[in-house]
PDB file of C-alpha atoms in Angstrom:
ATOM      1  CA  MET A  29      -6.915  22.351   7.838  1.00 77.00           C
ATOM      2  CA  ALA A  30      -6.273  19.906   4.982  1.00 83.00           C
ATOM      3  CA  LEU A  31      -2.723  18.590   4.598  1.00 90.00           C
ATOM      4  CA  SER A  32      -3.120  16.866   1.278  1.00 91.00           C
ATOM      5  CA  LYS A  33      -3.638  18.336  -2.165  1.00 92.00           C
ATOM      6  CA  HIS A  34      -5.031  14.968  -3.331  1.00 90.00           C
ATOM      7  CA  ASN A  35      -7.551  14.429  -0.527  1.00 91.00           C
ATOM      8  CA  SER A  36      -8.975  17.443   1.275  1.00 91.00           C
ATOM      9  CA  SER A  37     -10.388  15.296   4.107  1.00 92.00           C
ATOM     10  CA  LEU A  38      -6.891  14.392   5.347  1.00 94.00           C
ATOM     11  CA  THR A  39      -5.989  16.571   8.292  1.00 95.00           C
ATOM     12  CA  LEU A  40      -3.027  16.070  10.614  1.00 95.00           C
ATOM     13  CA  GLU A  41      -5.437  15.145  13.414  1.00 95.00           C
ATOM     14  CA  LYS A  42      -7.124  12.486  11.270  1.00 96.00           C
ATOM     15  CA  LEU A  43      -3.781  11.023  10.209  1.00 96.00           C
ATOM     16  CA  GLN A  44      -2.476  10.973  13.773  1.00 96.00           C
ATOM     17  CA  PHE A  45      -5.526   9.887  15.724  1.00 96.00           C
ATOM     18  CA  GLY A  46      -8.100   8.568  13.254  1.00 94.00           C
ATOM     19  CA  LEU A  47      -8.920   4.894  13.537  1.00 94.00           C
ATOM     20  CA  GLU A  48      -6.955   2.658  11.221  1.00 94.00           C
ATOM     21  CA  THR A  49      -9.403   1.070   8.817  1.00 94.00           C
ATOM     22  CA  LYS A  50      -9.414  -0.751   5.519  1.00 93.00           C
ATOM     23  CA  TYR A  51      -8.678   2.640   3.936  1.00 95.00           C
ATOM     24  CA  LEU A  52      -6.180   4.207   6.384  1.00 96.00           C
ATOM     25  CA  GLU A  53      -2.855   2.849   7.632  1.00 97.00           C
ATOM     26  CA  ARG A  54      -0.053   4.504   9.640  1.00 97.00           C
ATOM     27  CA  LYS A  55       3.581   3.391   9.637  1.00 97.00           C
ATOM     28  CA  GLY A  56       6.442   4.733  11.735  1.00 95.00           C
ATOM     29  CA  ARG A  57       9.815   5.605  10.229  1.00 91.00           C
ATOM     30  CA  ASP A  58      11.413   2.299  11.311  1.00 92.00           C
ATOM     31  CA  THR A  59       9.164   0.397   8.859  1.00 94.00           C
ATOM     32  CA  LYS A  60      11.026  -1.222   5.965  1.00 94.00           C
ATOM     33  CA  ALA A  61      10.181  -0.265   2.385  1.00 94.00           C
ATOM     34  CA  THR A  62       9.190  -3.875   1.636  1.00 96.00           C
ATOM     35  CA  LYS A  63       6.624  -3.826   4.466  1.00 96.00           C
ATOM     36  CA  ILE A  64       5.113  -0.620   3.098  1.00 97.00           C
ATOM     37  CA  ALA A  65       4.993  -2.215  -0.381  1.00 97.00           C
ATOM     38  CA  ASN A  66       3.078  -5.182   1.089  1.00 97.00           C
ATOM     39  CA  GLU A  67       0.575  -2.818   2.718  1.00 97.00           C
ATOM     40  CA  LEU A  68       0.120  -0.889  -0.524  1.00 97.00           C
ATOM     41  CA  ILE A  69      -0.457  -4.147  -2.451  1.00 97.00           C
ATOM     42  CA  GLY A  70      -3.087  -5.127   0.115  1.00 97.00           C
ATOM     43  CA  MET A  71      -4.838  -1.787  -0.379  1.00 97.00           C
ATOM     44  CA  LEU A  72      -4.661  -2.081  -4.169  1.00 96.00           C
ATOM     45  CA  ASN A  73      -6.299  -5.504  -4.022  1.00 95.00           C
ATOM     46  CA  ALA A  74      -8.981  -4.287  -1.598  1.00 94.00           C
ATOM     47  CA  GLY A  75     -10.171  -1.072  -3.204  1.00 90.00           C
ATOM     48  CA  GLY A  76      -7.666   1.663  -2.410  1.00 95.00           C
ATOM     49  CA  GLY A  77      -6.878   3.829   0.590  1.00 96.00           C
ATOM     50  CA  THR A  78      -4.235   6.013   2.202  1.00 97.00           C
ATOM     51  CA  LEU A  79      -0.988   4.985   3.867  1.00 98.00           C
ATOM     52  CA  VAL A  80       0.919   7.593   5.844  1.00 98.00           C
ATOM     53  CA  TYR A  81       4.601   6.899   6.476  1.00 97.00           C
ATOM     54  CA  GLY A  82       6.142   8.928   9.278  1.00 96.00           C
ATOM     55  CA  ILE A  83       3.363   8.705  11.861  1.00 97.00           C
ATOM     56  CA  ALA A  84       3.488   5.845  14.357  1.00 96.00           C
ATOM     57  CA  ASN A  85       0.414   3.860  15.425  1.00 94.00           C
ATOM     58  CA  ASP A  86       0.159   5.908  18.626  1.00 96.00           C
ATOM     59  CA  GLY A  87      -0.022   9.143  16.571  1.00 96.00           C
ATOM     60  CA  THR A  88       3.555  10.314  17.165  1.00 96.00           C
ATOM     61  CA  VAL A  89       5.017  12.176  14.207  1.00 97.00           C
ATOM     62  CA  GLU A  90       8.417  10.699  13.325  1.00 95.00           C
ATOM     63  CA  ASP A  91      10.368  13.041  11.045  1.00 93.00           C
ATOM     64  CA  LEU A  92      11.487  11.176   7.910  1.00 92.00           C
ATOM     65  CA  GLN A  93      14.362  13.594   7.341  1.00 88.00           C
ATOM     66  CA  VAL A  94      16.177  11.568  10.010  1.00 81.00           C
ATOM     67  CA  VAL A  95      16.078   8.561   7.633  1.00 72.00           C
ATOM     68  CA  GLY A  96      18.326  10.407   5.138  1.00 59.00           C
ATOM     69  CA  GLY A  97      21.702  10.852   6.800  1.00 53.00           C
ATOM     70  CA  LEU A  98      24.089  10.359   3.840  1.00 51.00           C
ATOM     71  CA  LEU A  99      26.609  12.686   2.251  1.00 49.00           C
ATOM     72  CA  PRO A 100      25.335  15.607   0.137  1.00 56.00           C
ATOM     73  CA  GLY A 101      24.754  14.648  -3.490  1.00 55.00           C
ATOM     74  CA  GLU A 102      24.339  10.923  -2.737  1.00 56.00           C
ATOM     75  CA  PRO A 103      20.963   9.184  -2.839  1.00 59.00           C
ATOM     76  CA  THR A 104      19.268   9.064   0.550  1.00 74.00           C
ATOM     77  CA  LYS A 105      17.683   6.076   2.227  1.00 86.00           C
ATOM     78  CA  LEU A 106      14.355   7.812   1.602  1.00 91.00           C
ATOM     79  CA  ASP A 107      14.780   7.194  -2.130  1.00 91.00           C
ATOM     80  CA  ALA A 108      13.859   3.543  -1.504  1.00 92.00           C
ATOM     81  CA  TYR A 109      10.495   4.790  -0.167  1.00 95.00           C
ATOM     82  CA  ARG A 110      10.061   7.182  -3.075  1.00 95.00           C
ATOM     83  CA  THR A 111      10.582   4.422  -5.654  1.00 95.00           C
ATOM     84  CA  LEU A 112       9.045   1.410  -3.906  1.00 96.00           C
ATOM     85  CA  VAL A 113       5.866   1.542  -6.018  1.00 96.00           C
ATOM     86  CA  HIS A 114       8.014   0.974  -9.118  1.00 96.00           C
ATOM     87  CA  ASP A 115      10.502  -1.378  -7.468  1.00 96.00           C
ATOM     88  CA  PHE A 116       8.149  -3.794  -5.695  1.00 97.00           C
ATOM     89  CA  ILE A 117       4.645  -3.734  -7.223  1.00 97.00           C
ATOM     90  CA  LEU A 118       3.343  -5.528 -10.316  1.00 97.00           C
ATOM     91  CA  PRO A 119       1.547  -4.630 -12.518  1.00 96.00           C
ATOM     92  CA  PRO A 120       2.274  -0.893 -12.491  1.00 95.00           C
ATOM     93  CA  ALA A 121      -0.082   0.713  -9.989  1.00 94.00           C
ATOM     94  CA  ASN A 122      -1.754   4.089  -9.702  1.00 93.00           C
ATOM     95  CA  ILE A 123      -0.310   5.257  -6.382  1.00 97.00           C
ATOM     96  CA  GLN A 124       0.521   8.909  -5.819  1.00 97.00           C
ATOM     97  CA  LEU A 125       3.259   9.791  -3.327  1.00 97.00           C
ATOM     98  CA  GLU A 126       2.823  13.118  -1.589  1.00 97.00           C
ATOM     99  CA  GLU A 127       5.712  14.476   0.489  1.00 96.00           C
ATOM    100  CA  ILE A 128       4.377  16.795   3.197  1.00 96.00           C
ATOM    101  CA  TYR A 129       6.405  19.143   5.385  1.00 95.00           C
ATOM    102  CA  LEU A 130       4.401  19.917   8.498  1.00 95.00           C
ATOM    103  CA  LYS A 131       4.350  23.417  10.003  1.00 94.00           C
ATOM    104  CA  THR A 132       6.786  22.203  12.652  1.00 93.00           C
ATOM    105  CA  GLY A 133       9.259  21.116   9.935  1.00 94.00           C
ATOM    106  CA  GLU A 134       8.817  17.333  10.026  1.00 95.00           C
ATOM    107  CA  LEU A 135       8.551  15.374   6.772  1.00 95.00           C
ATOM    108  CA  ILE A 136       5.912  12.664   6.244  1.00 96.00           C
ATOM    109  CA  PHE A 137       4.932  10.682   3.142  1.00 97.00           C
ATOM    110  CA  ILE A 138       1.337  10.036   2.139  1.00 98.00           C
ATOM    111  CA  TYR A 139       0.679   7.274  -0.380  1.00 98.00           C
ATOM    112  CA  HIS A 140      -2.682   7.708  -2.131  1.00 97.00           C
ATOM    113  CA  VAL A 141      -3.819   4.324  -3.454  1.00 97.00           C
ATOM    114  CA  ASP A 142      -6.453   4.461  -6.201  1.00 95.00           C
ATOM    115  CA  GLN A 143      -8.984   1.670  -6.497  1.00 89.00           C
ATOM    116  CA  ASP A 144      -8.527  -0.874  -9.254  1.00 88.00           C
ATOM    117  CA  TYR A 145     -11.218  -3.518  -9.294  1.00 85.00           C
ATOM    118  CA  GLU A 146      -9.993  -5.462 -12.312  1.00 87.00           C
ATOM    119  CA  ARG A 147      -6.304  -6.173 -11.786  1.00 92.00           C
ATOM    120  CA  LEU A 148      -4.556  -8.350  -9.223  1.00 94.00           C
ATOM    121  CA  PHE A 149      -1.413  -6.841  -7.687  1.00 96.00           C
ATOM    122  CA  MET A 150       1.618  -8.671  -6.309  1.00 96.00           C
ATOM    123  CA  ARG A 151       5.221  -8.191  -5.217  1.00 97.00           C
ATOM    124  CA  LYS A 152       7.594  -7.923  -8.160  1.00 96.00           C
ATOM    125  CA  ASP A 153      10.437  -9.830  -6.478  1.00 94.00           C
ATOM    126  CA  ASN A 154       8.562 -12.827  -5.008  1.00 95.00           C
ATOM    127  CA  GLU A 155       5.058 -12.719  -6.595  1.00 95.00           C
ATOM    128  CA  CYS A 156       3.359 -12.710  -3.176  1.00 97.00           C
ATOM    129  CA  VAL A 157      -0.204 -11.363  -3.104  1.00 97.00           C
ATOM    130  CA  TYR A 158      -1.635  -9.410  -0.140  1.00 97.00           C
ATOM    131  CA  LEU A 159      -5.138  -8.237   0.714  1.00 96.00           C
ATOM    132  CA  ARG A 160      -6.268  -5.530   3.127  1.00 95.00           C
ATOM    133  CA  VAL A 161      -9.046  -6.792   5.406  1.00 93.00           C
ATOM    134  CA  ALA A 162     -10.493  -4.408   8.015  1.00 90.00           C
ATOM    135  CA  GLU A 163      -7.531  -2.613   9.609  1.00 91.00           C
ATOM    136  CA  SER A 164      -4.821  -5.165   8.780  1.00 92.00           C
ATOM    137  CA  ASN A 165      -3.084  -6.783   5.862  1.00 94.00           C
ATOM    138  CA  ARG A 166      -3.439 -10.501   5.102  1.00 94.00           C
ATOM    139  CA  GLY A 167      -0.875 -12.460   3.220  1.00 92.00           C
ATOM    140  CA  PRO A 168       0.920 -13.757   1.495  1.00 96.00           C
ATOM    141  CA  LEU A 169      -2.259 -15.368   0.200  1.00 95.00           C
ATOM    142  CA  SER A 170      -2.412 -19.059  -0.680  1.00 94.00           C
ATOM    143  CA  ARG A 171      -3.083 -20.243  -4.240  1.00 94.00           C
ATOM    144  CA  ASP A 172      -6.755 -20.819  -3.460  1.00 92.00           C
ATOM    145  CA  GLU A 173      -7.114 -17.380  -1.861  1.00 93.00           C
ATOM    146  CA  VAL A 174      -5.475 -15.766  -4.908  1.00 92.00           C
ATOM    147  CA  LYS A 175      -7.816 -17.700  -7.211  1.00 90.00           C
ATOM    148  CA  HIS A 176     -10.830 -16.513  -5.212  1.00 89.00           C
ATOM    149  CA  LEU A 177      -9.562 -12.919  -5.351  1.00 89.00           C
ATOM    150  CA  GLU A 178      -9.159 -13.240  -9.125  1.00 87.00           C
ATOM    151  CA  TYR A 179     -12.803 -14.359  -9.367  1.00 85.00           C
ATOM    152  CA  ASN A 180     -13.873 -11.357  -7.269  1.00 83.00           C
ATOM    153  CA  LYS A 181     -11.872  -8.968  -9.451  1.00 79.00           C
ATOM    154  CA  THR A 182     -13.290 -10.594 -12.616  1.00 66.00           C
ATOM    155  CA  SER A 183      -9.784 -11.230 -13.935  1.00 59.00           C
ATOM    156  CA  ARG A 184     -10.721 -14.924 -13.867  1.00 53.00           C
ATOM    157  CA  SER A 185     -14.019 -16.522 -14.794  1.00 49.00           C
ATOM    158  CA  TYR A 186     -15.470 -19.740 -13.359  1.00 48.00           C
ATOM    159  CA  GLU A 187     -16.563 -20.694 -16.862  1.00 51.00           C
ATOM    160  CA  GLU A 188     -12.977 -20.646 -18.155  1.00 60.00           C
ATOM    161  CA  ASP A 189     -11.674 -23.131 -15.577  1.00 55.00           C
ATOM    162  CA  ILE A 190     -11.147 -26.693 -16.739  1.00 57.00           C
ATOM    163  CA  CYS A 191     -13.088 -29.226 -14.731  1.00 57.00           C
ATOM    164  CA  GLU A 192     -11.009 -32.431 -14.694  1.00 71.00           C
ATOM    165  CA  ASP A 193     -13.854 -34.701 -13.530  1.00 72.00           C
ATOM    166  CA  PHE A 194     -16.478 -33.386 -15.982  1.00 64.00           C
ATOM    167  CA  ASP A 195     -18.367 -36.151 -17.758  1.00 71.00           C
ATOM    168  CA  PRO A 196     -20.343 -34.910 -20.758  1.00 68.00           C
TER     169      PRO A 196
END
């Protein structure tokens, strides 16, 4: 049975035990919001995907309601995960956060990352660029790697680069 309203192919079994690929990543509840932002940036720069927060790599569901733990009426620690797309990613990205309560009562987050082949994404606070390759994230990328990624995304053109040693 589908868990997600955004992607009907996402079942609990697939999220727990499916192979992590370029398009699927699992993170347990002890993962920092900045690490999740890096993973999302990598997916944005690589063509999209799905990141599920609240399921460990071994498939164990880790209830995110445990992350809360503050007084009623105060913001919870989960708010950092709800707002991380706006707090850490530049330019603004098309990432949908879906909060899912499983039948057993546990809360997990699913980040749906849309593909964007034209823009280069980076961290807002430190301008680091990441790229998802196979089942892992690479980065921060070097200047040359970022330049190559810009060429691939057509946000930079070889013809526009100045060639210092050109002799007409």
